[in-house]
mmCIF file of C-alpha atoms in Angstrom:
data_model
loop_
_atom_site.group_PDB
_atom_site.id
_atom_site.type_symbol
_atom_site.label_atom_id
_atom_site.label_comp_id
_atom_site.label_asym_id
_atom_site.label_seq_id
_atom_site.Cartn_x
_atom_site.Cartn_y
_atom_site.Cartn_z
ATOM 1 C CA UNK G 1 31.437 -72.125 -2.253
ATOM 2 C CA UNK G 2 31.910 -71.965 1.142
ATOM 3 C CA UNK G 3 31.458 -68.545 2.893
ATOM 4 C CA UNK G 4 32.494 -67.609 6.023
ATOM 5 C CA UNK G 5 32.824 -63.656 6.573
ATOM 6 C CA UNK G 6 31.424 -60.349 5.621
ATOM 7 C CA UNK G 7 33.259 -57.787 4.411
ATOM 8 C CA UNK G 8 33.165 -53.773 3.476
ATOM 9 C CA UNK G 9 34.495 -52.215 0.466
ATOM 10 C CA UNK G 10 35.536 -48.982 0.531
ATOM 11 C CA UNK G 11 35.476 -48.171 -2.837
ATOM 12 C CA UNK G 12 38.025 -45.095 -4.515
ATOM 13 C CA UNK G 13 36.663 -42.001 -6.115
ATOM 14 C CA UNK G 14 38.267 -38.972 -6.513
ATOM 15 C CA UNK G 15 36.637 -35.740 -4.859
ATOM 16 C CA UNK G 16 36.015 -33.212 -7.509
ATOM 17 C CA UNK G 17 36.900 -30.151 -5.660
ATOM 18 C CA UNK G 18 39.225 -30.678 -3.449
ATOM 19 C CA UNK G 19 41.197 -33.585 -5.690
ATOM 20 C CA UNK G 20 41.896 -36.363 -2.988
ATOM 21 C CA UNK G 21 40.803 -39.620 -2.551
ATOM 22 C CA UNK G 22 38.053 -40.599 -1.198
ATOM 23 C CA UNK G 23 36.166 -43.530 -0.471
ATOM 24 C CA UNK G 24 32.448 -45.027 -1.012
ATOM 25 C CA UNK G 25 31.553 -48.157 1.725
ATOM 26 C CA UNK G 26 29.633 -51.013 0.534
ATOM 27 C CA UNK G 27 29.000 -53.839 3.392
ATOM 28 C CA UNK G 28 28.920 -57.480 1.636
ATOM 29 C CA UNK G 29 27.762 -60.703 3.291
ATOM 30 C CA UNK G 30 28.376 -63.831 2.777
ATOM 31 C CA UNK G 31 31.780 -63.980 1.090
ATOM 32 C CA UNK G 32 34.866 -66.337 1.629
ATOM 33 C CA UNK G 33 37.672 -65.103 3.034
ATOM 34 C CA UNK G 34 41.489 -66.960 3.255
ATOM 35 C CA UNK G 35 44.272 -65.082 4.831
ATOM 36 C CA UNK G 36 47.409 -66.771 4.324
ATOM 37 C CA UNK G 37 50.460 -65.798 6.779
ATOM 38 C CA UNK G 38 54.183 -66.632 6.811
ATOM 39 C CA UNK G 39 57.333 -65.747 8.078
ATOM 40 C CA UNK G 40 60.860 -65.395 6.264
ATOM 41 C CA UNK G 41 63.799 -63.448 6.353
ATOM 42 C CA UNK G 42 67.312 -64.195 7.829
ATOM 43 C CA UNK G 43 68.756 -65.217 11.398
ATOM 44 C CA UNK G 44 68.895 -61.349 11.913
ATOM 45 C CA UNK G 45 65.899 -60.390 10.873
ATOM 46 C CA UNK G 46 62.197 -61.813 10.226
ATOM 47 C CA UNK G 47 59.606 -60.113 8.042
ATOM 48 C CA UNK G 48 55.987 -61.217 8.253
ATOM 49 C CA UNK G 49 54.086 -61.795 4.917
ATOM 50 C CA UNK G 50 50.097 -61.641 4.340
ATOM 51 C CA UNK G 51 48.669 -62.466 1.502
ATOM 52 C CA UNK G 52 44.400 -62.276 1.270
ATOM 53 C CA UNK G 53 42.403 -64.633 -1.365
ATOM 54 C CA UNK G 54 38.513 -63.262 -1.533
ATOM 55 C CA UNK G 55 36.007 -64.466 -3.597
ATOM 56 C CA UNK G 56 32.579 -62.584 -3.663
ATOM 57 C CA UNK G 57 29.547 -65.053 -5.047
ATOM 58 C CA UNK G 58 27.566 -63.603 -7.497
ATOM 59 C CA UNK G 59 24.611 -64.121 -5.179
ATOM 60 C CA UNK G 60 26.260 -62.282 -2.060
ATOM 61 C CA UNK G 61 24.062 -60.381 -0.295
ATOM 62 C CA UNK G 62 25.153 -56.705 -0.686
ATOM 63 C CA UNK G 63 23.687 -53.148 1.355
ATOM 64 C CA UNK G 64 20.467 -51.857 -0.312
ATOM 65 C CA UNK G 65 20.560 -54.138 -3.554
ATOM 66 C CA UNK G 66 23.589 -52.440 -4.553
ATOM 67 C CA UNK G 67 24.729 -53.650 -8.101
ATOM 68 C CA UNK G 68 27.965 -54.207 -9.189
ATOM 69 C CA UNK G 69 29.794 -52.352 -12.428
ATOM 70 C CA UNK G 70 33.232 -52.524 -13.441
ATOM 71 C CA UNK G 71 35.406 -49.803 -12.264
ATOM 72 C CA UNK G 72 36.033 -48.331 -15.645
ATOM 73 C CA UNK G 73 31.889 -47.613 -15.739
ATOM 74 C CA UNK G 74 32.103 -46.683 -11.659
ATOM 75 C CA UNK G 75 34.143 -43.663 -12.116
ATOM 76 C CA UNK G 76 31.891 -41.897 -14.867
ATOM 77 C CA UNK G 77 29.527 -42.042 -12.363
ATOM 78 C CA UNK G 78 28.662 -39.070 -10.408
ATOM 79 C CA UNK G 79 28.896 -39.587 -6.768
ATOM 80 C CA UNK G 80 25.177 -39.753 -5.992
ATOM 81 C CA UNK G 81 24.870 -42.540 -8.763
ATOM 82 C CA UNK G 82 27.876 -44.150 -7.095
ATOM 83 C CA UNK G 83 26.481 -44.856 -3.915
ATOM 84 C CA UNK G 84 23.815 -47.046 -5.581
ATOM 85 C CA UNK G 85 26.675 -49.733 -6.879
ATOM 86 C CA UNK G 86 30.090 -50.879 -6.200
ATOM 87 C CA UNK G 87 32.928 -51.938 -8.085
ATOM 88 C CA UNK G 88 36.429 -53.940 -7.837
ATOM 89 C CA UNK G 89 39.776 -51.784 -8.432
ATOM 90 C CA UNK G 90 42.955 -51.388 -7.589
ATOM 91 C CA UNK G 91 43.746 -48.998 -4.602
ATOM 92 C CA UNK G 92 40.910 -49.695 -2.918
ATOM 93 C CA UNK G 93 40.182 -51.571 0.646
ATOM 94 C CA UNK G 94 38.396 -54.193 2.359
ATOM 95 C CA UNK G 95 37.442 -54.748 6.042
ATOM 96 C CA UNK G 96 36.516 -57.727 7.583
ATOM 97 C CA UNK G 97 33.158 -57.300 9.399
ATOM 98 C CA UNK G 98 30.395 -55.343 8.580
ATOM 99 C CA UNK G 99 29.910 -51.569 10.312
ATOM 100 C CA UNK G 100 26.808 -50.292 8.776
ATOM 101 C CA UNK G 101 24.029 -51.378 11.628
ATOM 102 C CA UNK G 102 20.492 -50.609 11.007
ATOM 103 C CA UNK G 103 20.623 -48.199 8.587
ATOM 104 C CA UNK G 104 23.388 -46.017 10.149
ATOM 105 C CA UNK G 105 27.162 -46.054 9.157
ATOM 106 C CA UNK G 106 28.205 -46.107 13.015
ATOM 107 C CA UNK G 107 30.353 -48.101 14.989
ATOM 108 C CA UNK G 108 30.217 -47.266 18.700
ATOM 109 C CA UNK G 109 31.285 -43.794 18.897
ATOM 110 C CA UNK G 110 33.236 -43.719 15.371
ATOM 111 C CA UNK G 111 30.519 -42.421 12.735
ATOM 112 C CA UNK G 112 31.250 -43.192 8.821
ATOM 113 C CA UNK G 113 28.644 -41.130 7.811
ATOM 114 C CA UNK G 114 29.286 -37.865 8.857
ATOM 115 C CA UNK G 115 32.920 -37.279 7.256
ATOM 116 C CA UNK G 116 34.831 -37.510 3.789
ATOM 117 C CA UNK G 117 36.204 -41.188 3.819
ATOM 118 C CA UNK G 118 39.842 -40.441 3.122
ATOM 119 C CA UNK G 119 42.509 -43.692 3.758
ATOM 120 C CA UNK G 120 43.242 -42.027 7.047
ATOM 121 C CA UNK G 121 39.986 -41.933 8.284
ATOM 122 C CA UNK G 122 39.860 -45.966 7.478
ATOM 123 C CA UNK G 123 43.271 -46.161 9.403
ATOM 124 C CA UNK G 124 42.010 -44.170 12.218
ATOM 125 C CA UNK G 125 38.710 -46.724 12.728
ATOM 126 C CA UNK G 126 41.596 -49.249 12.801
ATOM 127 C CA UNK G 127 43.798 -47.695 14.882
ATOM 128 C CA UNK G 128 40.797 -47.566 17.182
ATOM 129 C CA UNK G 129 40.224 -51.140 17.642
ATOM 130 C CA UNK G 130 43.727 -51.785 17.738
ATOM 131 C CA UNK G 131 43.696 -53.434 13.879
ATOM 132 C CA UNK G 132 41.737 -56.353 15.672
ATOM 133 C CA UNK G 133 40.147 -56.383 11.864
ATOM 134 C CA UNK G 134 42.217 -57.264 8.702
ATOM 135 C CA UNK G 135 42.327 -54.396 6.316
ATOM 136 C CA UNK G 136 43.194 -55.744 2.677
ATOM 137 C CA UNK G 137 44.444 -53.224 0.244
ATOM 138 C CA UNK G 138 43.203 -54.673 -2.893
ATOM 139 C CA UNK G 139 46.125 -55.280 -5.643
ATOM 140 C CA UNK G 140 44.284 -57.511 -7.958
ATOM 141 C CA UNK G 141 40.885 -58.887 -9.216
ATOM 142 C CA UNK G 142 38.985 -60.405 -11.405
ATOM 143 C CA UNK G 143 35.522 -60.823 -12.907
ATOM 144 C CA UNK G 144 34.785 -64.790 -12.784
ATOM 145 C CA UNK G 145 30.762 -64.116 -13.451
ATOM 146 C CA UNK G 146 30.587 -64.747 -16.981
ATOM 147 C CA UNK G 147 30.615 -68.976 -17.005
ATOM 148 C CA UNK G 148 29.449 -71.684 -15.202
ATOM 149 C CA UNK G 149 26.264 -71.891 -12.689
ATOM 150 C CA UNK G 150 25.397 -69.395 -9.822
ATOM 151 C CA UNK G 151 27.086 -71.685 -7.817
ATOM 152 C CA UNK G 152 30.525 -70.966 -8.475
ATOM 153 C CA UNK G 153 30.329 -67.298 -9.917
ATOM 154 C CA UNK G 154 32.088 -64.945 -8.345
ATOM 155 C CA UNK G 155 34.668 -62.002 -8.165
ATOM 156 C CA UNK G 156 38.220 -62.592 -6.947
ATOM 157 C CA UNK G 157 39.981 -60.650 -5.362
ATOM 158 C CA UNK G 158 43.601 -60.422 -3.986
ATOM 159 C CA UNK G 159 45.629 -58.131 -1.682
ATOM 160 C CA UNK G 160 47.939 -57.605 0.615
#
């Protein structure tokens, strides 16, 4: 498989105590990423369409070792637990690029570590480099680790 980008995962947990979402990062490397883009719509009006294909080889390279669980495992987890793994599911997003730098979720002046991740907070490091990153929200995946050699395991994921 042919990789070409690394990616974050900012995987969805709801906060206990104040009941919102929040969100766990996960920097992967090594991962293939196909955007594809079109145009449609009528003389009168055009609508742009995106469409993101990712597949994550089983032999990635993900932040501290992490291991991966399904999602229906991930949320039992408490959120301590949590940070030690990551997990596919619906709802949650992906970043090209990777932001954690030695040891430190910081990106210039925009800190990741020091805050709740809520969806705005994503938007807002966006909005900051004026969305010069694609930002997938994830709508489907699936689990292609059970056959076949190393070299063509992986998770797939799709989004919009």
């Amino acid at each position: 498989m042919i990789t070409n980008q690394d990616i974050t995962i900012f995987n969805l947990r709801l906060d206990k105590e104040t009941r919102r979402e929040v969100f766990i990062p996960t920097n992967i490397s090594e991962v293939s990423f196909v955007d594809a883009r079109s145009s449609g719509g009528s003389a009168s009006e055009r609508e742009e369409n995106l469409h993101f294909r990712i597949r994550i080889p089983v032999n990635a390279r993900v932040q501290d070792s992490r291991t991966y669980i399904s999602e229906d495992k991930y949320k039992l987890l408490d959120d301590e637990e949590a940070k030690k793994h990551w997990t596919l599911q619906k709802g949650c997003y992906i970043i090209t690029g990777t932001i954690f730098y030695n040891g430190e979720w910081k990106f210039d002046d925009f800190d990741f570590s020091s805050e709740v991740i809520t969806s705005s907070r994503i938007r807002d490091f966006l909005d900051l480099f004026k969305y010069d990153r694609d930002i997938v929200h994830v709508t489907e995946y699936a689990d292609n680790t059970l056959r076949g050699s190393d070299a063509v395991k992986h998770w797939r994921v799709g989004g919009a």
